[in-house]
JSON list of C-alpha atoms and ligand atoms in Angstrom, two decimals:
[
{"chain": "A", "resi": 29, "resn": "UNK", "atom": "CA", "xyz": [-0.01, -0.21, 0.46]},
{"chain": "A", "resi": 30, "resn": "UNK", "atom": "CA", "xyz": [1.31, 3.13, -0.49]},
{"chain": "A", "resi": 31, "resn": "UNK", "atom": "CA", "xyz": [0.97, 5.72, 2.03]},
{"chain": "A", "resi": 32, "resn": "UNK", "atom": "CA", "xyz": [1.16, 9.60, 1.48]},
{"chain": "A", "resi": 33, "resn": "UNK", "atom": "CA", "xyz": [2.73, 10.56, 4.15]},
{"chain": "A", "resi": 34, "resn": "UNK", "atom": "CA", "xyz": [2.82, 13.85, 3.88]},
{"chain": "A", "resi": 35, "resn": "UNK", "atom": "CA", "xyz": [6.63, 14.24, 4.93]},
{"chain": "A", "resi": 36, "resn": "UNK", "atom": "CA", "xyz": [7.29, 18.08, 3.89]},
{"chain": "A", "resi": 37, "resn": "UNK", "atom": "CA", "xyz": [8.20, 19.78, 6.95]},
{"chain": "A", "resi": 38, "resn": "UNK", "atom": "CA", "xyz": [5.64, 23.06, 6.40]},
{"chain": "A", "resi": 39, "resn": "UNK", "atom": "CA", "xyz": [3.34, 23.45, 4.17]},
{"chain": "A", "resi": 40, "resn": "UNK", "atom": "CA", "xyz": [2.22, 20.33, 3.29]},
{"chain": "A", "resi": 41, "resn": "UNK", "atom": "CA", "xyz": [2.09, 18.99, 6.83]},
{"chain": "A", "resi": 42, "resn": "UNK", "atom": "CA", "xyz": [-0.90, 20.04, 8.74]},
{"chain": "A", "resi": 43, "resn": "UNK", "atom": "CA", "xyz": [0.17, 19.28, 12.37]},
{"chain": "A", "resi": 44, "resn": "UNK", "atom": "CA", "xyz": [3.58, 21.49, 11.80]},
{"chain": "A", "resi": 45, "resn": "UNK", "atom": "CA", "xyz": [1.26, 23.53, 10.53]},
{"chain": "A", "resi": 46, "resn": "UNK", "atom": "CA", "xyz": [-0.79, 24.02, 13.48]},
{"chain": "A", "resi": 47, "resn": "UNK", "atom": "CA", "xyz": [2.34, 24.16, 15.53]},
{"chain": "A", "resi": 48, "resn": "UNK", "atom": "CA", "xyz": [3.44, 26.98, 13.58]},
{"chain": "A", "resi": 49, "resn": "UNK", "atom": "CA", "xyz": [-0.06, 29.32, 14.44]},
{"chain": "A", "resi": 50, "resn": "UNK", "atom": "CA", "xyz": [-0.82, 28.69, 10.55]},
{"chain": "A", "resi": 51, "resn": "UNK", "atom": "CA", "xyz": [-3.35, 26.86, 10.86]},
{"chain": "A", "resi": 52, "resn": "UNK", "atom": "CA", "xyz": [-6.23, 27.09, 13.49]},
{"chain": "A", "resi": 53, "resn": "UNK", "atom": "CA", "xyz": [-6.43, 24.48, 16.66]},
{"chain": "A", "resi": 54, "resn": "UNK", "atom": "CA", "xyz": [-7.19, 25.30, 20.43]},
{"chain": "A", "resi": 55, "resn": "UNK", "atom": "CA", "xyz": [-4.11, 24.59, 22.23]},
{"chain": "A", "resi": 56, "resn": "UNK", "atom": "CA", "xyz": [-3.76, 24.01, 25.38]},
{"chain": "A", "resi": 57, "resn": "UNK", "atom": "CA", "xyz": [0.03, 23.64, 25.76]},
{"chain": "A", "resi": 58, "resn": "UNK", "atom": "CA", "xyz": [2.81, 25.22, 23.64]},
{"chain": "A", "resi": 59, "resn": "UNK", "atom": "CA", "xyz": [7.00, 25.79, 24.44]},
{"chain": "A", "resi": 60, "resn": "UNK", "atom": "CA", "xyz": [9.96, 25.47, 22.71]},
{"chain": "A", "resi": 61, "resn": "UNK", "atom": "CA", "xyz": [9.66, 21.35, 21.62]},
{"chain": "A", "resi": 62, "resn": "UNK", "atom": "CA", "xyz": [6.27, 21.02, 21.19]},
{"chain": "A", "resi": 63, "resn": "UNK", "atom": "CA", "xyz": [2.51, 21.63, 21.25]},
{"chain": "A", "resi": 64, "resn": "UNK", "atom": "CA", "xyz": [-1.12, 20.29, 22.78]},
{"chain": "A", "resi": 65, "resn": "UNK", "atom": "CA", "xyz": [-4.57, 21.02, 21.04]},
{"chain": "A", "resi": 66, "resn": "UNK", "atom": "CA", "xyz": [-7.77, 19.59, 21.15]},
{"chain": "A", "resi": 67, "resn": "UNK", "atom": "CA", "xyz": [-8.27, 17.41, 19.06]},
{"chain": "A", "resi": 68, "resn": "UNK", "atom": "CA", "xyz": [-10.73, 18.65, 16.03]},
{"chain": "A", "resi": 69, "resn": "UNK", "atom": "CA", "xyz": [-12.60, 15.12, 16.13]},
{"chain": "A", "resi": 70, "resn": "UNK", "atom": "CA", "xyz": [-12.53, 13.71, 19.72]},
{"chain": "A", "resi": 71, "resn": "UNK", "atom": "CA", "xyz": [-13.71, 10.18, 19.98]},
{"chain": "A", "resi": 72, "resn": "UNK", "atom": "CA", "xyz": [-14.05, 10.73, 24.84]},
{"chain": "A", "resi": 73, "resn": "UNK", "atom": "CA", "xyz": [-14.78, 13.40, 26.39]},
{"chain": "A", "resi": 74, "resn": "UNK", "atom": "CA", "xyz": [-10.99, 14.56, 27.34]},
{"chain": "A", "resi": 75, "resn": "UNK", "atom": "CA", "xyz": [-9.11, 13.95, 23.36]},
{"chain": "A", "resi": 76, "resn": "UNK", "atom": "CA", "xyz": [-5.51, 15.83, 23.10]},
{"chain": "A", "resi": 77, "resn": "UNK", "atom": "CA", "xyz": [-3.03, 15.26, 20.97]},
{"chain": "A", "resi": 78, "resn": "UNK", "atom": "CA", "xyz": [0.65, 16.10, 21.69]},
{"chain": "A", "resi": 79, "resn": "UNK", "atom": "CA", "xyz": [2.90, 17.10, 18.73]},
{"chain": "A", "resi": 80, "resn": "UNK", "atom": "CA", "xyz": [6.73, 17.77, 18.57]},
{"chain": "A", "resi": 81, "resn": "UNK", "atom": "CA", "xyz": [7.68, 20.78, 16.69]},
{"chain": "A", "resi": 82, "resn": "UNK", "atom": "CA", "xyz": [10.41, 18.48, 15.36]},
{"chain": "A", "resi": 83, "resn": "UNK", "atom": "CA", "xyz": [8.87, 16.77, 12.18]},
{"chain": "A", "resi": 84, "resn": "UNK", "atom": "CA", "xyz": [9.12, 13.16, 13.28]},
{"chain": "A", "resi": 85, "resn": "UNK", "atom": "CA", "xyz": [6.87, 10.66, 10.95]},
{"chain": "A", "resi": 86, "resn": "UNK", "atom": "CA", "xyz": [6.44, 8.49, 13.47]},
{"chain": "A", "resi": 87, "resn": "UNK", "atom": "CA", "xyz": [7.78, 6.45, 16.68]},
{"chain": "A", "resi": 88, "resn": "UNK", "atom": "CA", "xyz": [8.98, 4.05, 14.20]},
{"chain": "A", "resi": 89, "resn": "UNK", "atom": "CA", "xyz": [10.81, 6.74, 12.64]},
{"chain": "A", "resi": 90, "resn": "UNK", "atom": "CA", "xyz": [12.29, 8.27, 15.75]},
{"chain": "A", "resi": 91, "resn": "UNK", "atom": "CA", "xyz": [15.48, 7.81, 16.68]},
{"chain": "A", "resi": 92, "resn": "UNK", "atom": "CA", "xyz": [18.03, 7.94, 19.31]},
{"chain": "A", "resi": 93, "resn": "UNK", "atom": "CA", "xyz": [18.77, 11.29, 19.52]},
{"chain": "A", "resi": 94, "resn": "UNK", "atom": "CA", "xyz": [14.47, 11.91, 20.35]},
{"chain": "A", "resi": 95, "resn": "UNK", "atom": "CA", "xyz": [14.53, 9.79, 23.23]},
{"chain": "A", "resi": 96, "resn": "UNK", "atom": "CA", "xyz": [14.61, 12.66, 25.76]},
{"chain": "A", "resi": 97, "resn": "UNK", "atom": "CA", "xyz": [12.06, 14.62, 23.67]},
{"chain": "A", "resi": 98, "resn": "UNK", "atom": "CA", "xyz": [9.69, 11.49, 23.84]},
{"chain": "A", "resi": 99, "resn": "UNK", "atom": "CA", "xyz": [10.07, 11.10, 27.56]},
{"chain": "A", "resi": 100, "resn": "UNK", "atom": "CA", "xyz": [9.32, 15.07, 27.98]},
{"chain": "A", "resi": 101, "resn": "UNK", "atom": "CA", "xyz": [6.59, 14.41, 25.67]},
{"chain": "A", "resi": 102, "resn": "UNK", "atom": "CA", "xyz": [4.88, 11.79, 27.97]},
{"chain": "A", "resi": 103, "resn": "UNK", "atom": "CA", "xyz": [5.48, 13.22, 31.48]},
{"chain": "A", "resi": 104, "resn": "UNK", "atom": "CA", "xyz": [3.94, 16.43, 29.58]},
{"chain": "A", "resi": 105, "resn": "UNK", "atom": "CA", "xyz": [0.67, 14.40, 28.57]},
{"chain": "A", "resi": 106, "resn": "UNK", "atom": "CA", "xyz": [0.60, 13.00, 32.67]},
{"chain": "A", "resi": 107, "resn": "UNK", "atom": "CA", "xyz": [0.65, 17.05, 33.85]},
{"chain": "A", "resi": 108, "resn": "UNK", "atom": "CA", "xyz": [-2.15, 18.32, 31.16]},
{"chain": "A", "resi": 109, "resn": "UNK", "atom": "CA", "xyz": [-4.02, 14.88, 31.91]},
{"chain": "A", "resi": 110, "resn": "UNK", "atom": "CA", "xyz": [-3.82, 16.31, 35.93]},
{"chain": "A", "resi": 111, "resn": "UNK", "atom": "CA", "xyz": [-4.93, 19.73, 34.21]},
{"chain": "A", "resi": 112, "resn": "UNK", "atom": "CA", "xyz": [-8.11, 18.30, 32.99]},
{"chain": "A", "resi": 113, "resn": "UNK", "atom": "CA", "xyz": [-8.70, 16.86, 35.81]},
{"chain": "A", "resi": 114, "resn": "UNK", "atom": "CA", "xyz": [-8.56, 13.08, 34.67]},
{"chain": "A", "resi": 115, "resn": "UNK", "atom": "CA", "xyz": [-7.33, 11.72, 38.66]},
{"chain": "A", "resi": 116, "resn": "UNK", "atom": "CA", "xyz": [-4.13, 9.98, 36.58]},
{"chain": "A", "resi": 117, "resn": "UNK", "atom": "CA", "xyz": [-6.74, 8.05, 34.60]},
{"chain": "A", "resi": 118, "resn": "UNK", "atom": "CA", "xyz": [-6.65, 8.33, 31.13]},
{"chain": "A", "resi": 119, "resn": "UNK", "atom": "CA", "xyz": [-5.06, 6.63, 28.18]},
{"chain": "A", "resi": 120, "resn": "UNK", "atom": "CA", "xyz": [-1.95, 7.66, 25.86]},
{"chain": "A", "resi": 121, "resn": "UNK", "atom": "CA", "xyz": [-1.70, 5.90, 22.57]},
{"chain": "A", "resi": 122, "resn": "UNK", "atom": "CA", "xyz": [0.30, 6.81, 19.49]},
{"chain": "A", "resi": 123, "resn": "UNK", "atom": "CA", "xyz": [-0.39, 5.08, 16.13]},
{"chain": "A", "resi": 124, "resn": "UNK", "atom": "CA", "xyz": [2.69, 4.60, 14.22]},
{"chain": "A", "resi": 125, "resn": "UNK", "atom": "CA", "xyz": [1.60, 3.27, 10.49]},
{"chain": "A", "resi": 126, "resn": "UNK", "atom": "CA", "xyz": [-1.51, 2.94, 8.18]},
{"chain": "A", "resi": 127, "resn": "UNK", "atom": "CA", "xyz": [-2.87, -0.88, 10.33]},
{"chain": "A", "resi": 128, "resn": "UNK", "atom": "CA", "xyz": [-2.32, 1.27, 13.11]},
{"chain": "A", "resi": 129, "resn": "UNK", "atom": "CA", "xyz": [-4.83, 3.94, 11.98]},
{"chain": "A", "resi": 130, "resn": "UNK", "atom": "CA", "xyz": [-2.11, 6.45, 11.64]},
{"chain": "A", "resi": 131, "resn": "UNK", "atom": "CA", "xyz": [-3.97, 9.32, 9.63]},
{"chain": "A", "resi": 132, "resn": "UNK", "atom": "CA", "xyz": [-1.38, 12.20, 10.53]},
{"chain": "A", "resi": 133, "resn": "UNK", "atom": "CA", "xyz": [1.87, 11.29, 9.75]},
{"chain": "A", "resi": 134, "resn": "UNK", "atom": "CA", "xyz": [3.63, 13.66, 12.08]},
{"chain": "A", "resi": 135, "resn": "UNK", "atom": "CA", "xyz": [4.32, 11.88, 15.32]},
{"chain": "A", "resi": 136, "resn": "UNK", "atom": "CA", "xyz": [1.49, 12.22, 17.76]},
{"chain": "A", "resi": 137, "resn": "UNK", "atom": "CA", "xyz": [-0.13, 11.60, 21.06]},
{"chain": "A", "resi": 138, "resn": "UNK", "atom": "CA", "xyz": [-3.18, 10.83, 22.41]},
{"chain": "A", "resi": 139, "resn": "UNK", "atom": "CA", "xyz": [-4.44, 11.85, 25.61]},
{"chain": "A", "resi": 140, "resn": "UNK", "atom": "CA", "xyz": [-7.47, 10.12, 26.39]},
{"chain": "A", "resi": 141, "resn": "UNK", "atom": "CA", "xyz": [-9.67, 10.01, 29.28]},
{"chain": "A", "resi": 142, "resn": "UNK", "atom": "CA", "xyz": [-13.48, 10.83, 30.70]},
{"chain": "A", "resi": 143, "resn": "UNK", "atom": "CA", "xyz": [-15.02, 7.27, 29.78]},
{"chain": "A", "resi": 144, "resn": "UNK", "atom": "CA", "xyz": [-13.73, 4.32, 30.10]},
{"chain": "A", "resi": 145, "resn": "UNK", "atom": "CA", "xyz": [-11.53, 2.93, 27.75]},
{"chain": "A", "resi": 146, "resn": "UNK", "atom": "CA", "xyz": [-11.53, -0.93, 26.25]},
{"chain": "A", "resi": 147, "resn": "UNK", "atom": "CA", "xyz": [-8.79, -3.32, 25.47]},
{"chain": "A", "resi": 148, "resn": "UNK", "atom": "CA", "xyz": [-7.75, -4.79, 23.43]},
{"chain": "A", "resi": 149, "resn": "UNK", "atom": "CA", "xyz": [-9.11, -1.46, 21.12]},
{"chain": "A", "resi": 150, "resn": "UNK", "atom": "CA", "xyz": [-10.34, -1.66, 17.84]},
{"chain": "B", "resi": 206, "resn": "AMP", "atom": "P1", "xyz": [-4.29, 9.35, 14.04]},
{"chain": "B", "resi": 206, "resn": "AMP", "atom": "O1", "xyz": [-4.98, 8.44, 13.03]},
{"chain": "B", "resi": 206, "resn": "AMP", "atom": "O2", "xyz": [-3.24, 8.81, 14.71]},
{"chain": "B", "resi": 206, "resn": "AMP", "atom": "O3", "xyz": [-2.84, 9.46, 13.02]},
{"chain": "B", "resi": 206, "resn": "AMP", "atom": "O4", "xyz": [-4.89, 10.58, 14.70]},
{"chain": "B", "resi": 206, "resn": "AMP", "atom": "C1", "xyz": [-4.96, 11.89, 13.81]},
{"chain": "B", "resi": 206, "resn": "AMP", "atom": "C2", "xyz": [-5.45, 12.87, 14.72]},
{"chain": "B", "resi": 206, "resn": "AMP", "atom": "O5", "xyz": [-5.51, 14.22, 14.22]},
{"chain": "B", "resi": 206, "resn": "AMP", "atom": "C3", "xyz": [-7.35, 12.09, 14.68]},
{"chain": "B", "resi": 206, "resn": "AMP", "atom": "O6", "xyz": [-7.45, 12.34, 16.17]},
{"chain": "B", "resi": 206, "resn": "AMP", "atom": "C4", "xyz": [-7.79, 14.02, 14.32]},
{"chain": "B", "resi": 206, "resn": "AMP", "atom": "O7", "xyz": [-9.15, 13.51, 14.45]},
{"chain": "B", "resi": 206, "resn": "AMP", "atom": "C5", "xyz": [-7.02, 14.35, 14.78]},
{"chain": "B", "resi": 206, "resn": "AMP", "atom": "N1", "xyz": [-7.26, 15.74, 13.47]},
{"chain": "B", "resi": 206, "resn": "AMP", "atom": "C6", "xyz": [-6.50, 15.97, 12.62]},
{"chain": "B", "resi": 206, "resn": "AMP", "atom": "N2", "xyz": [-7.08, 17.28, 11.88]},
{"chain": "B", "resi": 206, "resn": "AMP", "atom": "C7", "xyz": [-7.11, 18.03, 13.04]},
{"chain": "B", "resi": 206, "resn": "AMP", "atom": "C8", "xyz": [-7.17, 19.21, 12.95]},
{"chain": "B", "resi": 206, "resn": "AMP", "atom": "N3", "xyz": [-7.41, 19.89, 12.46]},
{"chain": "B", "resi": 206, "resn": "AMP", "atom": "N4", "xyz": [-6.74, 19.22, 14.30]},
{"chain": "B", "resi": 206, "resn": "AMP", "atom": "C9", "xyz": [-7.08, 18.84, 15.29]},
{"chain": "B", "resi": 206, "resn": "AMP", "atom": "N5", "xyz": [-7.43, 17.50, 15.95]},
{"chain": "B", "resi": 206, "resn": "AMP", "atom": "C10", "xyz": [-7.10, 17.01, 14.11]}
]
């Protein structure tokens, strides 16, 4: 299967444009290396996306040099969950590749909460 990975940094990548303030989003948090915003089609009462400003396609394509960034993003997700009053009860997930359901090819974590989650995921 041919997948359009939207690998162009800048105009070709939706999440690069959101991170740059060039496309609209409800931003909850941002710093020099990441941005968190509400998902436009939430699948849970709380559905936040965390993206690195650096254009990484997916976790599968991340490098050792990205390890600290990815770790800080997970800790930031937990902090956002606290601010969203999820009381430590949430799911943090990243889809990598078409079979896993990735539709935007700029690495992102989904922070989901506010309802009971099922396992295994569909
Ligand atoms: P994934 O399918 O794991 O790649 O997740 C992509 C997510 O991005 C989906 O949950 C979409 O609802 C969300 N999404 C797509 N476009 C936007 C947008 N413009 N603003 C916020 N979220 C978006």
